[in-house]
Backbone as JSON, one array per atom type, in Angstrom:
{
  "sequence": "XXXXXXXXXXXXXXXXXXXXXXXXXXXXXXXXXXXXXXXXXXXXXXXXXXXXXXXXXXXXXXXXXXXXXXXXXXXXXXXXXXXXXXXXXXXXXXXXXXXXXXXXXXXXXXXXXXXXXXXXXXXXXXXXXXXXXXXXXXXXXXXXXXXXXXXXXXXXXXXXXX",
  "N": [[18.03, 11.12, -1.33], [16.36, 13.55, -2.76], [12.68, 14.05, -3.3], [10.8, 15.62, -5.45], [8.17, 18.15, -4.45], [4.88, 17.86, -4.08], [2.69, 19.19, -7.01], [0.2, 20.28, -5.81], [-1.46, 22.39, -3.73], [-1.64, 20.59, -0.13], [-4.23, 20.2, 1.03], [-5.7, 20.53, -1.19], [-5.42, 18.43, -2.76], [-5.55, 16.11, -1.81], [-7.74, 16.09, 0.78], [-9.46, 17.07, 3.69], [-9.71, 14.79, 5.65], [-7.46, 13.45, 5.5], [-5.09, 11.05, 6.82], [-1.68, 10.77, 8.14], [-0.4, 7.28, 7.23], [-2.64, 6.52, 6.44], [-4.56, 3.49, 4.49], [-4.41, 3.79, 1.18], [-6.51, 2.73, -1.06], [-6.46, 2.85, -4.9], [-8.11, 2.96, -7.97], [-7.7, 0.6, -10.03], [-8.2, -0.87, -13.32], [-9.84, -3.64, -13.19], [-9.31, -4.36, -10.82], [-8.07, -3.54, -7.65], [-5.15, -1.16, -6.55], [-3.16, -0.73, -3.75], [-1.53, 1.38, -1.34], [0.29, 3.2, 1.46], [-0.32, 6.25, 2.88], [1.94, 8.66, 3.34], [2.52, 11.42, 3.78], [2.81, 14.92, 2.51], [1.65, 14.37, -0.06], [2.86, 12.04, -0.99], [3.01, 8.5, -1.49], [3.76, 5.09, -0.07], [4.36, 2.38, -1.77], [4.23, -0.87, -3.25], [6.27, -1.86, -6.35], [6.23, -4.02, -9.37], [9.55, -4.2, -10.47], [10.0, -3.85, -13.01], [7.87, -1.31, -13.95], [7.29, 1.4, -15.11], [6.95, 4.48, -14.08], [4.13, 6.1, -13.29], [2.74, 4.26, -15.12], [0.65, 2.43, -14.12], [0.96, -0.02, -12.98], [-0.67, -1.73, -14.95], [0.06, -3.51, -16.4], [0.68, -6.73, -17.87], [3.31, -7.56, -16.46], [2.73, -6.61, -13.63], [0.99, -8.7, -12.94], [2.99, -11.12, -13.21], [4.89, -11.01, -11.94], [7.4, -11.58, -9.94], [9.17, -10.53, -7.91], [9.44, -7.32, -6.22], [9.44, -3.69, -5.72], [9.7, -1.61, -3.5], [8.69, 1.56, -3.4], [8.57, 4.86, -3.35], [6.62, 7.79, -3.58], [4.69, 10.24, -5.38], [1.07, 10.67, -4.95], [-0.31, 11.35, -6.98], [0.98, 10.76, -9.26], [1.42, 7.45, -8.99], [-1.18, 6.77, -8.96], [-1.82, 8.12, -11.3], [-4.44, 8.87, -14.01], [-6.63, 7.51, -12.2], [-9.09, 6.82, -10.09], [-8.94, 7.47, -7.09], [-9.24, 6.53, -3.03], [-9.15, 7.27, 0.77], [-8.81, 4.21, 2.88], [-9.35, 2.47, 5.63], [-10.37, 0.35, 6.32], [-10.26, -1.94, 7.57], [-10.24, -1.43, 10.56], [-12.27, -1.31, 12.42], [-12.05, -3.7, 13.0], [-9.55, -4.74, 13.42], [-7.03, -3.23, 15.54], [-5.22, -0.45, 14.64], [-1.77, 0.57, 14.33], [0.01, 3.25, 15.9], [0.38, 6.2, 13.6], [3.29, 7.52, 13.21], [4.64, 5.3, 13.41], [3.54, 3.75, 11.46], [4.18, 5.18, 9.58], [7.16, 5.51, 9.36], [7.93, 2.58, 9.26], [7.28, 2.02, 7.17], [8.57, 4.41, 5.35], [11.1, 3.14, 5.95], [11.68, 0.66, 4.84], [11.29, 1.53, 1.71], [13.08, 1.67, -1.04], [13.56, -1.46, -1.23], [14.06, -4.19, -2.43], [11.7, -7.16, -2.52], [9.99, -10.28, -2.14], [7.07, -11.1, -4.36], [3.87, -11.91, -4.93], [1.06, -12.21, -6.84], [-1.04, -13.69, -5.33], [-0.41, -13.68, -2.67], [1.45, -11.85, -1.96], [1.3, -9.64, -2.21], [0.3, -5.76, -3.13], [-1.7, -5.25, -1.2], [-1.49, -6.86, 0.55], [0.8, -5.63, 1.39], [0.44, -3.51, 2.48], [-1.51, -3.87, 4.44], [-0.1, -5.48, 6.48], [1.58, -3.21, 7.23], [0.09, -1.38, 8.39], [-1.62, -2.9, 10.0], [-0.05, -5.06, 11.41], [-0.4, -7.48, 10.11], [-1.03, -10.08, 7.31], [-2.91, -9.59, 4.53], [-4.72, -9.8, 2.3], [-7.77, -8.74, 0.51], [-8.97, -8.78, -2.27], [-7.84, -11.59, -3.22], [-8.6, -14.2, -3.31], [-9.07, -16.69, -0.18], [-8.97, -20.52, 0.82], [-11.2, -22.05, 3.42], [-10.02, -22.07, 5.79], [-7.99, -20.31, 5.83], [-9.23, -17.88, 5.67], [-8.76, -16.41, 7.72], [-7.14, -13.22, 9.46], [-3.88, -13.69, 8.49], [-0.24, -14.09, 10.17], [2.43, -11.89, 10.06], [4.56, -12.63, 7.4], [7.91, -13.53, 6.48], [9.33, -11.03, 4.26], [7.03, -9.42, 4.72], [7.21, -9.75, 7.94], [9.25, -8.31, 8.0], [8.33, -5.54, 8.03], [6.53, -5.15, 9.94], [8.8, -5.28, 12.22], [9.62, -2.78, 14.76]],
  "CA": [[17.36, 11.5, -2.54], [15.01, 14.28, -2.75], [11.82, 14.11, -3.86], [9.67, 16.66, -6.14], [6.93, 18.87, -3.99], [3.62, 18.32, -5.27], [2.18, 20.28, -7.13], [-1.05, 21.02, -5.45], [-1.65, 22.57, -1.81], [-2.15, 19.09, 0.31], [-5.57, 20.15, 1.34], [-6.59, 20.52, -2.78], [-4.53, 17.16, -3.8], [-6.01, 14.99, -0.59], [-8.41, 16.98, 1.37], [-9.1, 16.71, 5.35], [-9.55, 13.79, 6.32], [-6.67, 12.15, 5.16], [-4.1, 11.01, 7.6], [-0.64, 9.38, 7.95], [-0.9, 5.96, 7.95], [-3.9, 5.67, 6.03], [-4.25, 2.71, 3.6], [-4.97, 4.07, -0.13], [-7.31, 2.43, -2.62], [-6.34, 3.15, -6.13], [-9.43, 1.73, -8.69], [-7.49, -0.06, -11.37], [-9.28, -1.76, -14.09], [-10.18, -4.99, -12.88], [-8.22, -4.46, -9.33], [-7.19, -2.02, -7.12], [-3.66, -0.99, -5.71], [-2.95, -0.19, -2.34], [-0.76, 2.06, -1.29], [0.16, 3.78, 2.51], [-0.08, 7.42, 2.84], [3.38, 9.29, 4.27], [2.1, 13.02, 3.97], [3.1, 16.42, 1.7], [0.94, 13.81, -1.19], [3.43, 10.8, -1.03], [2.32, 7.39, -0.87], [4.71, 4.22, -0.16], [3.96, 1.26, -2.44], [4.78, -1.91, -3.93], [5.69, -2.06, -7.72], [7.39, -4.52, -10.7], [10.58, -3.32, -10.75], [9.84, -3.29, -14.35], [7.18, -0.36, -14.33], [7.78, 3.07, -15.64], [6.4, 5.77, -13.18], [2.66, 7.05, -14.08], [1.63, 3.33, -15.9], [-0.42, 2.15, -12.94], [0.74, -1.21, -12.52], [-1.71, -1.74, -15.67], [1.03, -4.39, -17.36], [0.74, -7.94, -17.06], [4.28, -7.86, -15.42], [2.63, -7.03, -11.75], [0.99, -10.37, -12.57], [3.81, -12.62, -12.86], [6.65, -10.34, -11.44], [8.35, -12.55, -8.31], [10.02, -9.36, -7.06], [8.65, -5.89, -6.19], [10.17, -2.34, -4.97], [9.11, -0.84, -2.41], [8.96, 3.12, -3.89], [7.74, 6.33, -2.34], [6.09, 8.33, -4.89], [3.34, 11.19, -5.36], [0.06, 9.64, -5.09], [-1.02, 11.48, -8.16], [2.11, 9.82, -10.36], [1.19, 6.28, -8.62], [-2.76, 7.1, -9.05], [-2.38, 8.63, -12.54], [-5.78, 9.29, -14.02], [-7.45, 6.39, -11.67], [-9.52, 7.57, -8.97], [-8.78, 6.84, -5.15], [-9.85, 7.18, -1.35], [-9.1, 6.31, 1.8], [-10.02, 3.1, 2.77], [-8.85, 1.79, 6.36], [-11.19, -0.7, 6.08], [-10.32, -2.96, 8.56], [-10.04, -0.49, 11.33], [-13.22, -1.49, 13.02], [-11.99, -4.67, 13.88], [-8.32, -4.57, 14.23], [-5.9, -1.44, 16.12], [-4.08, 0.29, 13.62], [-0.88, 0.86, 14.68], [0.22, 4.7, 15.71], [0.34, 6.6, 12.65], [4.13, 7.41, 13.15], [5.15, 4.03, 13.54], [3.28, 3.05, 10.41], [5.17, 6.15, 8.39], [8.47, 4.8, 9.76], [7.71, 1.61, 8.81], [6.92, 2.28, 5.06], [10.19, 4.57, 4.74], [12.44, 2.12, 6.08], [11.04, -0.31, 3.34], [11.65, 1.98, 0.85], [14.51, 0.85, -2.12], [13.92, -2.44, -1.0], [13.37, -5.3, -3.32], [11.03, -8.22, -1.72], [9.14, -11.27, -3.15], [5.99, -10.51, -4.48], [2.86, -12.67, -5.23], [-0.06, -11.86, -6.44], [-2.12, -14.17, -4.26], [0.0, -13.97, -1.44], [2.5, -10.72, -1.31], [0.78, -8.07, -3.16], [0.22, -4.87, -2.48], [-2.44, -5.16, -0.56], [-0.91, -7.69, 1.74], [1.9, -5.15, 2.3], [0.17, -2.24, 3.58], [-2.1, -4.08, 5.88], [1.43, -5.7, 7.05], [2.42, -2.13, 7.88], [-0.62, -0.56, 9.1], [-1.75, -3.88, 11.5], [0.92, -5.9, 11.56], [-1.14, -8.8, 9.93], [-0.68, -9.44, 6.34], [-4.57, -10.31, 3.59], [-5.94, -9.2, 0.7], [-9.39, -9.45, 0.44], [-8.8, -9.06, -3.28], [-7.23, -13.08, -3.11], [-9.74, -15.79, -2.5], [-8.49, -17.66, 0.69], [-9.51, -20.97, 1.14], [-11.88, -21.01, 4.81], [-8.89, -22.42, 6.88], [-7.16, -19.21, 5.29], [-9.53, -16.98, 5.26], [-8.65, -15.35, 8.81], [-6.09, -12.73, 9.4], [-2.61, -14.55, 8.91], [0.57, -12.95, 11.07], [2.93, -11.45, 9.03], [5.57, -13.55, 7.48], [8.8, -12.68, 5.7], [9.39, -9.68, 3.67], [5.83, -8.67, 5.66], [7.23, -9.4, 8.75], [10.0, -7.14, 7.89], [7.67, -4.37, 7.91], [6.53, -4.9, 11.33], [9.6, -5.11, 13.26], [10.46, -1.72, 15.03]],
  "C": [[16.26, 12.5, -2.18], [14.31, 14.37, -3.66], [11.04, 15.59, -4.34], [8.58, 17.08, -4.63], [6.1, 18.79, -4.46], [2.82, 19.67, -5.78], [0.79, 21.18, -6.62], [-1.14, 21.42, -4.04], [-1.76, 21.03, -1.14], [-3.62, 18.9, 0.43], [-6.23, 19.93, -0.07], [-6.29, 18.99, -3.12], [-5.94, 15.95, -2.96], [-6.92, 15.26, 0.15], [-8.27, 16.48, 3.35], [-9.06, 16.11, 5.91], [-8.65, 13.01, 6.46], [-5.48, 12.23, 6.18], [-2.96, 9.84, 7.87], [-1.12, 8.04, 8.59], [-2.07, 5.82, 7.25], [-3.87, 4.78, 4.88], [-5.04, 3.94, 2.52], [-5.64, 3.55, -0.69], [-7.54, 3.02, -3.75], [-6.89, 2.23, -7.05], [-8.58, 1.96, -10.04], [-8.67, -0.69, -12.08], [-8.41, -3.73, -13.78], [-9.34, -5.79, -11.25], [-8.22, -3.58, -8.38], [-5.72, -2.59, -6.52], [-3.96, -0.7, -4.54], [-1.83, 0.52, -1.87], [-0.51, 2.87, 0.48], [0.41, 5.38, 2.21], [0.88, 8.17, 3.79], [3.5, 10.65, 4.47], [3.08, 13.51, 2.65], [2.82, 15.05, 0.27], [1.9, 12.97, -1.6], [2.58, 10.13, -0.2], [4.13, 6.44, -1.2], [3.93, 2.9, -0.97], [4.71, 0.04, -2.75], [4.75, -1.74, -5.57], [6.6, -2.74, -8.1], [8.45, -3.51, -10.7], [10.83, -3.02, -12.17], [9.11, -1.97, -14.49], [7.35, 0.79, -14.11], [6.37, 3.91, -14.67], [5.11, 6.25, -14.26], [1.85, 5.69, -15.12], [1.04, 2.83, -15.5], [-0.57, 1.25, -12.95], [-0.37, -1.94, -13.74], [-0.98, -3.48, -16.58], [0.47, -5.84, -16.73], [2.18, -8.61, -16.39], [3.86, -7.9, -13.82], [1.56, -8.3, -11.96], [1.93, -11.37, -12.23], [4.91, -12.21, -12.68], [6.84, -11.37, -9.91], [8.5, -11.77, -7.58], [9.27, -7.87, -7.06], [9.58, -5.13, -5.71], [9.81, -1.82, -4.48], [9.41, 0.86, -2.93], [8.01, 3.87, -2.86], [7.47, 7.8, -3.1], [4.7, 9.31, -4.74], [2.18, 10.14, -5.77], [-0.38, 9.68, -6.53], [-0.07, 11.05, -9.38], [1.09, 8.35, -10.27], [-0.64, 6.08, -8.94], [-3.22, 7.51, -10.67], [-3.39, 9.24, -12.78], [-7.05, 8.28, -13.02], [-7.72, 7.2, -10.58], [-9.31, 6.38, -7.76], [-9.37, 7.25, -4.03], [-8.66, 6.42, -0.66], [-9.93, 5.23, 2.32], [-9.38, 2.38, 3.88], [-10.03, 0.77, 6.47], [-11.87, -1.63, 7.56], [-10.2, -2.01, 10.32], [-10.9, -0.76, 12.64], [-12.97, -3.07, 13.68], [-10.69, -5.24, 14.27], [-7.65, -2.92, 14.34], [-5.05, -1.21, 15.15], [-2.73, 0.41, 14.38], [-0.38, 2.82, 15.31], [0.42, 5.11, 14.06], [2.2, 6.92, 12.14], [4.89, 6.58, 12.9], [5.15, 3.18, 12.02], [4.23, 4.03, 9.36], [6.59, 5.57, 8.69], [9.04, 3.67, 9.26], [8.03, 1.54, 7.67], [8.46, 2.68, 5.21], [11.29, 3.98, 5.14], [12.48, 1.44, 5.26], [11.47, 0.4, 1.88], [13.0, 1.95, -0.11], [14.45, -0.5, -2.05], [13.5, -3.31, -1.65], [12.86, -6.56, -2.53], [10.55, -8.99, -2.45], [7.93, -10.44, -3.06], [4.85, -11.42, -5.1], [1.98, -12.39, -5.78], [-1.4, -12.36, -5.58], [-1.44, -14.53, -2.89], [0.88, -13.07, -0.35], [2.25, -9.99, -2.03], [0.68, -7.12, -2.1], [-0.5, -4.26, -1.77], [-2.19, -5.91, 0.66], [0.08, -6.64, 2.21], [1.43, -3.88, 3.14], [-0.4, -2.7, 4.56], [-0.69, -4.69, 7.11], [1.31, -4.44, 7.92], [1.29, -1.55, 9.01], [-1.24, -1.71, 10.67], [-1.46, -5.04, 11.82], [0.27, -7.84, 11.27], [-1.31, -8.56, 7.95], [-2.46, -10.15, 5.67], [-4.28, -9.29, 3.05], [-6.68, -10.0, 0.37], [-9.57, -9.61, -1.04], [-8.4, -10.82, -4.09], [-8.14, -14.09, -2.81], [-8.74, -16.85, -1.71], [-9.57, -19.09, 0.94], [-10.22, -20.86, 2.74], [-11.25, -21.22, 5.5], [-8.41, -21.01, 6.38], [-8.07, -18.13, 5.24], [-9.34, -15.55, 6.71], [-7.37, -14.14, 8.89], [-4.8, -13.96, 9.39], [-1.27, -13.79, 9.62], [1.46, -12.67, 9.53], [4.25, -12.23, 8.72], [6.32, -12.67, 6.84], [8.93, -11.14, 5.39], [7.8, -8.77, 4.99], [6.29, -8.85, 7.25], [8.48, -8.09, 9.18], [9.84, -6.03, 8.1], [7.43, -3.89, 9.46], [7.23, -5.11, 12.2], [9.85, -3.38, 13.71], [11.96, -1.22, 15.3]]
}
């Protein structure tokens, strides 16, 4: 399948800092998304296989959807009018993975339908999956036995096999 070219230079869309492999933060109301960045202004994500391209996850289907799709989509579709950064977050206290490895990762994933949680396999659990092979979202209140990195199970460990 080929994908659309965005429409903006990369440097105007994303500017310089941004680099494969970096997690996304897209500020929903009352959330954010997460998303990995794969270059020329694609990101890889998780969404309801119900939701129509450009509605930003906004439905209460990515509440109580079971199943997700792994898509690979212009950030500014997946981003809409919601503003984003980069946001490796965790970076400072675990190794990212190579940046290749993590792009590899994502588009192998891509078409693939997986369970999906929201307090347990969202889309914030799947990028850290990809990017350091450990799956959280800090978005989730873990109890304090739970609140440490957990390894990556299932569908997430799927991510991190090479």
């Amino acid at each position: 399948m080929t994908l659309p070219e965005p429409r903006l230079q990369l440097p105007q869309l994303l500017g310089p800092s941004w680099n494969f492999g970096d997690l996304i933060e897209i500020f929903r109301f009352g959330y954010e998304h997460w998303a990995i960045y794969v270059g020329k202004g694609y990101v890889v994500h998780l969404a309801p296989p119900s939701e129509v391209a450009g509605a930003g996850l906004s439905s209460s289907m990515s509440i109580t959807a079971d199943r997700a799709i792994v898509k690979k989509e212009l950030l500014s579709v997946v981003a809409g009018g919601d503003k984003y950064r980069v946001n490796n977050k965790h970076d400072d206290k675990y190794e990212p993975l190579p940046p290749k490895k993590i792009v590899q990762k994502a588009e192998k994933m891509v078409g693939k339908e997986v369970p999906y949680s929201v307090t347990s396999q969202n889309c914030e659990h799947f990028v850290n999956g990809l990017r350091y092979e450990v799956s959280r979202s800090d978005q989730v209140y873990h109890s304090p036995v739970d609140r440490g990195w957990a390894p990556a199970v299932g569908w997430q460990a799927g991510c991190t096999m090479s």
